[in-house]
Tab-separated table of C-alpha atoms in Angstrom:
chain	number	residue	atom	x	y	z
P	140	UNK	CA	8.908	-18.470	-49.672
P	141	UNK	CA	6.892	-21.509	-48.745
P	142	UNK	CA	4.138	-22.545	-51.168
P	143	UNK	CA	1.526	-25.173	-50.365
P	144	UNK	CA	1.519	-26.183	-54.034
P	145	UNK	CA	3.585	-24.973	-56.945
P	146	UNK	CA	2.469	-21.450	-57.892
P	147	UNK	CA	0.101	-21.109	-54.909
P	148	UNK	CA	-0.193	-18.468	-52.188
P	149	UNK	CA	2.978	-18.017	-50.092
P	150	UNK	CA	2.117	-19.614	-46.727
P	151	UNK	CA	5.085	-18.272	-44.758
P	152	UNK	CA	3.441	-14.875	-44.268
P	153	UNK	CA	0.221	-16.472	-43.082
P	154	UNK	CA	2.060	-18.842	-40.741
P	155	UNK	CA	3.991	-15.983	-39.091
P	156	UNK	CA	0.809	-13.924	-38.764
P	157	UNK	CA	-1.049	-16.842	-37.153
P	158	UNK	CA	1.877	-17.532	-34.808
P	159	UNK	CA	2.066	-13.877	-33.811
P	160	UNK	CA	-1.663	-13.755	-33.013
P	161	UNK	CA	-1.470	-17.041	-31.073
P	162	UNK	CA	1.469	-15.800	-28.992
P	163	UNK	CA	-0.420	-12.572	-28.246
P	164	UNK	CA	-3.509	-14.528	-27.173
P	165	UNK	CA	-1.404	-16.729	-24.887
P	166	UNK	CA	0.284	-13.638	-23.437
P	167	UNK	CA	-3.046	-11.917	-22.826
P	168	UNK	CA	-4.312	-14.945	-20.921
P	169	UNK	CA	-1.244	-15.249	-18.689
P	170	UNK	CA	0.837	-13.010	-16.461
P	171	UNK	CA	4.228	-14.548	-17.146
P	172	UNK	CA	5.454	-12.067	-19.813
P	173	UNK	CA	7.054	-14.820	-21.907
P	174	UNK	CA	4.896	-15.217	-25.005
P	175	UNK	CA	5.110	-11.506	-25.805
P	176	UNK	CA	8.726	-11.836	-26.907
P	177	UNK	CA	7.857	-14.703	-29.259
P	178	UNK	CA	5.056	-12.601	-30.736
P	179	UNK	CA	7.610	-9.879	-31.491
P	180	UNK	CA	9.921	-12.542	-32.962
P	181	UNK	CA	7.070	-13.724	-35.196
P	182	UNK	CA	6.509	-10.103	-36.247
P	183	UNK	CA	10.188	-9.809	-37.226
P	184	UNK	CA	9.902	-13.024	-39.250
P	185	UNK	CA	6.691	-11.736	-40.863
P	186	UNK	CA	8.464	-8.529	-41.917
P	187	UNK	CA	11.285	-10.626	-43.393
P	188	UNK	CA	8.708	-12.731	-45.266
P	189	UNK	CA	6.971	-9.610	-46.593
P	190	UNK	CA	10.339	-8.339	-47.832
P	191	UNK	CA	10.947	-11.603	-49.675
P	192	UNK	CA	13.439	-13.134	-47.237
P	193	UNK	CA	14.228	-16.830	-47.437
P	194	UNK	CA	12.562	-19.190	-44.959
P	195	UNK	CA	15.883	-19.893	-43.177
P	196	UNK	CA	16.300	-16.144	-42.570
P	197	UNK	CA	12.757	-15.888	-41.221
P	198	UNK	CA	13.344	-18.760	-38.789
P	199	UNK	CA	16.701	-17.361	-37.651
P	200	UNK	CA	15.131	-13.920	-37.134
P	201	UNK	CA	12.236	-15.433	-35.190
P	202	UNK	CA	14.492	-17.273	-32.747
P	203	UNK	CA	17.154	-14.544	-32.515
P	204	UNK	CA	14.692	-11.717	-31.820
P	205	UNK	CA	12.603	-13.831	-29.438
P	206	UNK	CA	15.545	-15.047	-27.366
P	207	UNK	CA	17.290	-11.669	-27.368
P	208	UNK	CA	14.160	-9.882	-26.130
P	209	UNK	CA	13.335	-12.632	-23.644
P	210	UNK	CA	16.787	-12.475	-22.078
P	211	UNK	CA	17.242	-8.709	-22.144
P	212	UNK	CA	13.833	-7.139	-21.568
P	213	UNK	CA	11.891	-9.702	-19.524
P	214	UNK	CA	13.835	-9.022	-16.282
P	215	UNK	CA	13.165	-5.286	-16.645
P	216	UNK	CA	9.476	-5.727	-17.416
P	217	UNK	CA	9.080	-8.288	-14.629
P	218	UNK	CA	10.673	-5.847	-12.180
P	219	UNK	CA	8.033	-3.226	-12.966
P	220	UNK	CA	5.116	-5.668	-13.067
P	221	UNK	CA	5.964	-7.437	-9.800
P	222	UNK	CA	4.051	-5.797	-6.981
P	223	UNK	CA	6.243	-4.243	-4.342
P	224	UNK	CA	5.432	-5.067	-0.757
P	225	UNK	CA	4.626	-1.829	0.965
P	226	UNK	CA	5.055	-1.712	4.670
P	227	UNK	CA	1.909	-0.841	6.543
P	228	UNK	CA	1.747	1.957	9.072
P	229	UNK	CA	1.965	-0.620	11.843
P	230	UNK	CA	5.195	-2.050	10.416
P	231	UNK	CA	6.631	1.449	10.200
P	232	UNK	CA	5.944	2.067	13.888
P	233	UNK	CA	8.270	-0.695	15.099
P	234	UNK	CA	11.622	0.812	16.043
P	235	UNK	CA	10.306	4.377	16.114
P	236	UNK	CA	10.713	6.595	19.168
P	237	UNK	CA	8.280	8.792	20.995
P	238	UNK	CA	7.269	10.213	24.371
P	239	UNK	CA	5.126	8.802	27.152
P	240	UNK	CA	2.036	11.027	27.542
P	241	UNK	CA	0.269	8.910	30.194
P	242	UNK	CA	2.189	6.748	32.656
P	243	UNK	CA	2.565	3.206	31.373
P	244	UNK	CA	1.594	0.602	33.962
P	245	UNK	CA	0.929	-2.947	32.803
P	246	UNK	CA	-0.640	-3.937	36.146
P	247	UNK	CA	-3.260	-1.182	35.871
P	248	UNK	CA	-3.502	-1.751	32.096
P	249	UNK	CA	-3.064	1.849	31.022
P	250	UNK	CA	-0.547	4.052	29.308
P	251	UNK	CA	-0.257	6.281	26.252
P	252	UNK	CA	2.618	7.327	24.027
P	253	UNK	CA	2.892	9.869	21.252
P	254	UNK	CA	4.603	8.623	18.090
P	255	UNK	CA	4.861	11.410	15.564
P	256	UNK	CA	1.375	12.911	15.412
P	257	UNK	CA	-0.394	9.758	16.641
P	258	UNK	CA	-1.359	8.713	20.169
P	259	UNK	CA	-1.091	4.990	20.885
P	260	UNK	CA	-2.151	2.836	23.816
P	261	UNK	CA	1.059	1.462	25.245
P	262	UNK	CA	2.392	-1.242	27.514
P	263	UNK	CA	5.875	-1.784	28.855
P	264	UNK	CA	7.871	-4.600	27.272
P	265	UNK	CA	9.626	-5.262	30.598
P	266	UNK	CA	6.437	-4.904	32.725
P	267	UNK	CA	8.151	-2.029	34.590
P	268	UNK	CA	6.163	1.240	34.883
P	269	UNK	CA	7.376	4.067	32.631
P	270	UNK	CA	6.874	7.684	33.728
P	271	UNK	CA	5.327	10.530	31.726
P	272	UNK	CA	7.878	12.384	29.579
P	273	UNK	CA	10.169	9.379	29.180
P	274	UNK	CA	11.519	8.848	25.671
P	275	UNK	CA	10.615	5.353	24.474
P	276	UNK	CA	11.219	3.027	21.543
P	277	UNK	CA	8.556	0.732	20.084
P	278	UNK	CA	9.553	-2.945	20.305
P	279	UNK	CA	6.426	-4.542	18.868
P	280	UNK	CA	2.779	-3.926	18.040
P	281	UNK	CA	-0.085	-6.160	19.154
P	282	UNK	CA	-3.459	-5.047	17.897
P	283	UNK	CA	-3.863	-1.378	18.812
P	284	UNK	CA	-1.204	-1.411	21.541
P	285	UNK	CA	2.480	-0.729	21.206
P	286	UNK	CA	4.937	-2.424	23.524
P	287	UNK	CA	7.736	-0.044	24.378
P	288	UNK	CA	10.941	0.224	26.339
P	289	UNK	CA	12.646	3.355	27.639
P	290	UNK	CA	15.479	4.767	25.536
P	291	UNK	CA	18.660	5.187	27.546
P	292	UNK	CA	19.855	8.792	27.842
P	293	UNK	CA	23.136	8.126	26.000
P	294	UNK	CA	21.393	6.372	23.055
P	295	UNK	CA	20.787	8.539	19.974
P	296	UNK	CA	17.158	9.214	19.177
């Protein structure tokens, strides 16, 4: 135990408690998920101090628990806290196939395709007209128009 003066109040418990609270405050004010592990390490050292453990044991426990948790659990927690990029509906349309429902003619600026349950305004990627009933594949999306090309008969759909 650490005493400020001979026969005084053991300060090690108070120091670990203050450190734990400080690490929790730092963690709450950041999004890095680093200080949390040191707060748990301080808690382990506090428990050792409450059980009468020597100061060297408390320090070893603090660093061992903190580093072990930092190295083992932080990657897992970070994986779940990192936002996943979700593709939008528009991104999901690229590469999909569908049918021409209104002839596609870039010169006349008209054409419609059906992709799943949705109707889209369409233009030909190659500027060639595409007839009604032709199976197409979406090459790109610009605004509310899809640019498509016919799927060859021998290509799988």
